[in-house]
Amino acid sequence: MIVLLVVGSFARVFAKVKDPKVRFSAISKLLSPLLVGIAPFLLPVSYLRDNTRYVSVAAGLLFSSITKKMIVFSMAKMTYASIQLDVLPFLGLCLWARLDPNLTEQGAFFLLEVTCVLHAVRLVFWARRAIRDICDRLGIWCFRIKPKVDAAANGGDKVKGQ
């Protein structure tokens, strides 16, 4: 499904964007999602059949992380790296499971579990850091209400209610 969406995005970029430099930039941003969509197909069929849930969770967490980065970076008008390094461990695991006959299915399953945990932890820490940076930049508090300061009554420094 992801591969079809990325290929559709490629077609849309080619149809709508006329400037070659902008077109190349737009297409390069789709490289990491395309790799995430193709990587599970590198796994042996028996492994994919037996561990569909873990492969789907790992790919979903990775795709979620890439999408969140794309959205936040575009909203902040920051540059977004064409190749996201988060993709490499999952892609490497899929290639390793495909190419190394010495890797047992139990070993590959363990590595896939570790990859799921790694991507979940990275996603949580990245979101936490992004929220903190945004709140600091905008001077707001996230997930809580900033206490009102009563400057006239408390000499300008104390928080009301203390």
mmCIF file of C-alpha atoms in Angstrom:
data_model
loop_
_atom_site.group_PDB
_atom_site.id
_atom_site.type_symbol
_atom_site.label_atom_id
_atom_site.label_comp_id
_atom_site.label_asym_id
_atom_site.label_seq_id
_atom_site.Cartn_x
_atom_site.Cartn_y
_atom_site.Cartn_z
ATOM 1 C CA MET A 1 0.000 0.000 0.000
ATOM 2 C CA ILE A 2 2.794 2.408 0.932
ATOM 3 C CA VAL A 3 4.598 1.635 -2.313
ATOM 4 C CA LEU A 4 1.455 2.463 -4.308
ATOM 5 C CA LEU A 5 1.010 5.748 -2.454
ATOM 6 C CA VAL A 6 4.635 6.742 -3.032
ATOM 7 C CA VAL A 7 4.458 5.811 -6.724
ATOM 8 C CA GLY A 8 1.253 7.865 -6.977
ATOM 9 C CA SER A 9 3.094 10.759 -5.332
ATOM 10 C CA PHE A 10 5.901 10.390 -7.878
ATOM 11 C CA ALA A 11 3.331 10.603 -10.687
ATOM 12 C CA ARG A 12 1.731 13.672 -9.137
ATOM 13 C CA VAL A 13 5.100 15.428 -8.790
ATOM 14 C CA PHE A 14 5.937 14.722 -12.428
ATOM 15 C CA ALA A 15 2.514 15.965 -13.555
ATOM 16 C CA LYS A 16 2.301 19.124 -11.428
ATOM 17 C CA VAL A 17 5.882 20.370 -10.979
ATOM 18 C CA LYS A 18 7.553 21.766 -14.072
ATOM 19 C CA ASP A 19 10.829 23.129 -12.671
ATOM 20 C CA PRO A 20 13.428 20.296 -12.763
ATOM 21 C CA LYS A 21 15.218 21.491 -9.621
ATOM 22 C CA VAL A 22 12.006 21.608 -7.570
ATOM 23 C CA ARG A 23 10.895 18.296 -9.086
ATOM 24 C CA PHE A 24 14.137 16.576 -8.046
ATOM 25 C CA SER A 25 13.839 18.016 -4.529
ATOM 26 C CA ALA A 26 10.249 16.798 -4.195
ATOM 27 C CA ILE A 27 11.065 13.324 -5.503
ATOM 28 C CA SER A 28 14.117 12.977 -3.263
ATOM 29 C CA LYS A 29 11.899 13.514 -0.208
ATOM 30 C CA LEU A 30 9.941 10.387 -1.164
ATOM 31 C CA LEU A 31 12.992 8.115 -1.207
ATOM 32 C CA SER A 32 12.843 7.105 2.484
ATOM 33 C CA PRO A 33 9.101 6.256 2.442
ATOM 34 C CA LEU A 34 9.692 4.218 -0.714
ATOM 35 C CA LEU A 35 12.479 2.253 0.995
ATOM 36 C CA VAL A 36 10.214 1.565 3.990
ATOM 37 C CA GLY A 37 7.533 0.278 1.628
ATOM 38 C CA ILE A 38 9.905 -1.955 -0.338
ATOM 39 C CA ALA A 39 11.969 -3.338 2.574
ATOM 40 C CA PRO A 40 9.398 -5.926 3.827
ATOM 41 C CA PHE A 41 9.327 -7.476 0.353
ATOM 42 C CA LEU A 42 13.036 -8.247 0.736
ATOM 43 C CA LEU A 43 12.235 -10.685 3.542
ATOM 44 C CA PRO A 44 11.836 -14.380 2.717
ATOM 45 C CA VAL A 45 8.204 -15.316 2.103
ATOM 46 C CA SER A 46 8.066 -17.832 4.960
ATOM 47 C CA TYR A 47 9.443 -15.282 7.399
ATOM 48 C CA LEU A 48 7.009 -12.624 6.223
ATOM 49 C CA ARG A 49 4.114 -15.073 6.504
ATOM 50 C CA ASP A 50 5.039 -16.140 10.056
ATOM 51 C CA ASN A 51 5.858 -12.665 11.409
ATOM 52 C CA THR A 52 3.481 -10.356 9.581
ATOM 53 C CA ARG A 53 2.459 -8.504 12.726
ATOM 54 C CA TYR A 54 6.005 -7.584 13.759
ATOM 55 C CA VAL A 55 7.008 -6.585 10.240
ATOM 56 C CA SER A 56 3.897 -4.406 9.982
ATOM 57 C CA VAL A 57 4.516 -2.784 13.372
ATOM 58 C CA ALA A 58 8.167 -2.059 12.570
ATOM 59 C CA ALA A 59 7.318 -0.598 9.151
ATOM 60 C CA GLY A 60 4.376 1.348 10.593
ATOM 61 C CA LEU A 61 6.438 2.896 13.397
ATOM 62 C CA LEU A 62 9.131 3.841 10.927
ATOM 63 C CA PHE A 63 6.680 5.289 8.434
ATOM 64 C CA SER A 64 4.951 7.205 11.229
ATOM 65 C CA SER A 65 8.253 8.686 12.359
ATOM 66 C CA ILE A 66 9.201 9.752 8.834
ATOM 67 C CA THR A 67 5.777 11.286 8.219
ATOM 68 C CA LYS A 68 5.852 13.253 11.478
ATOM 69 C CA LYS A 69 9.309 14.589 10.662
ATOM 70 C CA MET A 70 8.198 15.565 7.167
ATOM 71 C CA ILE A 71 5.187 17.475 8.517
ATOM 72 C CA VAL A 72 7.033 19.237 11.341
ATOM 73 C CA PHE A 73 10.000 20.171 9.177
ATOM 74 C CA SER A 74 7.779 21.556 6.408
ATOM 75 C CA MET A 75 5.697 23.563 8.909
ATOM 76 C CA ALA A 76 8.880 25.004 10.415
ATOM 77 C CA LYS A 77 10.285 25.686 6.922
ATOM 78 C CA MET A 78 13.384 23.630 7.762
ATOM 79 C CA THR A 79 15.290 21.362 5.423
ATOM 80 C CA TYR A 80 14.278 17.721 5.459
ATOM 81 C CA ALA A 81 16.967 15.132 4.739
ATOM 82 C CA SER A 82 16.220 13.074 1.636
ATOM 83 C CA ILE A 83 17.525 9.893 3.237
ATOM 84 C CA GLN A 84 16.410 9.444 6.810
ATOM 85 C CA LEU A 85 18.940 7.436 8.813
ATOM 86 C CA ASP A 86 16.081 5.863 10.788
ATOM 87 C CA VAL A 87 15.331 3.734 7.727
ATOM 88 C CA LEU A 88 18.745 2.062 7.606
ATOM 89 C CA PRO A 89 18.404 -0.410 10.543
ATOM 90 C CA PHE A 90 15.090 -1.767 9.214
ATOM 91 C CA LEU A 91 16.391 -1.951 5.646
ATOM 92 C CA GLY A 92 19.602 -3.617 6.876
ATOM 93 C CA LEU A 93 17.631 -6.185 8.869
ATOM 94 C CA CYS A 94 15.465 -7.037 5.865
ATOM 95 C CA LEU A 95 18.537 -7.416 3.631
ATOM 96 C CA TRP A 96 20.352 -9.472 6.269
ATOM 97 C CA ALA A 97 17.399 -11.846 6.672
ATOM 98 C CA ARG A 98 17.259 -12.256 2.890
ATOM 99 C CA LEU A 99 20.951 -12.700 2.143
ATOM 100 C CA ASP A 100 22.469 -14.525 5.144
ATOM 101 C CA PRO A 101 21.644 -18.239 5.247
ATOM 102 C CA ASN A 102 23.240 -18.529 8.721
ATOM 103 C CA LEU A 103 20.660 -16.206 10.299
ATOM 104 C CA THR A 104 17.989 -18.394 11.866
ATOM 105 C CA GLU A 105 14.349 -17.435 11.863
ATOM 106 C CA GLN A 106 14.455 -17.091 15.667
ATOM 107 C CA GLY A 107 17.460 -14.765 15.402
ATOM 108 C CA ALA A 108 15.759 -12.653 12.757
ATOM 109 C CA PHE A 109 12.588 -12.563 14.883
ATOM 110 C CA PHE A 110 14.603 -11.320 17.879
ATOM 111 C CA LEU A 111 16.263 -8.642 15.736
ATOM 112 C CA LEU A 112 12.853 -7.563 14.443
ATOM 113 C CA GLU A 113 11.567 -7.236 18.018
ATOM 114 C CA VAL A 114 14.608 -5.112 18.884
ATOM 115 C CA THR A 115 13.965 -2.985 15.788
ATOM 116 C CA CYS A 116 10.335 -2.420 16.856
ATOM 117 C CA VAL A 117 11.425 -1.314 20.318
ATOM 118 C CA LEU A 118 14.173 0.880 18.863
ATOM 119 C CA HIS A 119 11.760 2.667 16.526
ATOM 120 C CA ALA A 120 9.142 3.111 19.261
ATOM 121 C CA VAL A 121 11.701 4.623 21.646
ATOM 122 C CA ARG A 122 13.157 6.872 18.926
ATOM 123 C CA LEU A 123 9.670 8.063 17.985
ATOM 124 C CA VAL A 124 8.778 8.912 21.586
ATOM 125 C CA PHE A 125 12.060 10.727 22.233
ATOM 126 C CA TRP A 126 11.876 12.631 18.939
ATOM 127 C CA ALA A 127 8.294 13.716 19.639
ATOM 128 C CA ARG A 128 9.232 14.746 23.171
ATOM 129 C CA ARG A 129 12.171 16.818 21.916
ATOM 130 C CA ALA A 130 10.104 18.397 19.131
ATOM 131 C CA ILE A 131 7.307 19.351 21.541
ATOM 132 C CA ARG A 132 9.808 20.829 23.988
ATOM 133 C CA ASP A 133 11.537 22.853 21.243
ATOM 134 C CA ILE A 134 8.227 24.175 19.915
ATOM 135 C CA CYS A 135 7.003 25.109 23.396
ATOM 136 C CA ASP A 136 10.286 26.861 24.220
ATOM 137 C CA ARG A 137 10.259 28.746 20.936
ATOM 138 C CA LEU A 138 6.633 29.881 21.307
ATOM 139 C CA GLY A 139 6.836 30.448 25.064
ATOM 140 C CA ILE A 140 3.926 28.129 25.800
ATOM 141 C CA TRP A 141 3.361 25.111 28.001
ATOM 142 C CA CYS A 142 2.169 21.867 26.451
ATOM 143 C CA PHE A 143 -0.283 19.510 28.208
ATOM 144 C CA ARG A 144 -0.660 21.822 31.213
ATOM 145 C CA ILE A 145 -1.894 25.307 32.010
ATOM 146 C CA LYS A 146 0.620 28.021 32.711
ATOM 147 C CA PRO A 147 -0.091 29.627 36.103
ATOM 148 C CA LYS A 148 -1.131 33.269 36.068
ATOM 149 C CA VAL A 149 1.340 35.776 37.434
ATOM 150 C CA ASP A 150 -0.088 38.484 39.665
ATOM 151 C CA ALA A 151 2.619 41.107 39.120
ATOM 152 C CA ALA A 152 1.030 44.013 41.031
ATOM 153 C CA ALA A 153 0.160 42.159 44.245
ATOM 154 C CA ASN A 154 3.238 39.964 44.564
ATOM 155 C CA GLY A 155 6.030 42.341 43.654
ATOM 156 C CA GLY A 156 6.315 41.103 40.067
ATOM 157 C CA ASP A 157 8.035 37.757 40.701
ATOM 158 C CA LYS A 158 5.644 35.396 42.407
ATOM 159 C CA VAL A 159 3.086 33.104 40.861
ATOM 160 C CA LYS A 160 -0.494 33.568 41.965
ATOM 161 C CA GLY A 161 -1.577 30.937 44.469
ATOM 162 C CA GLN A 162 1.830 30.311 46.043
#
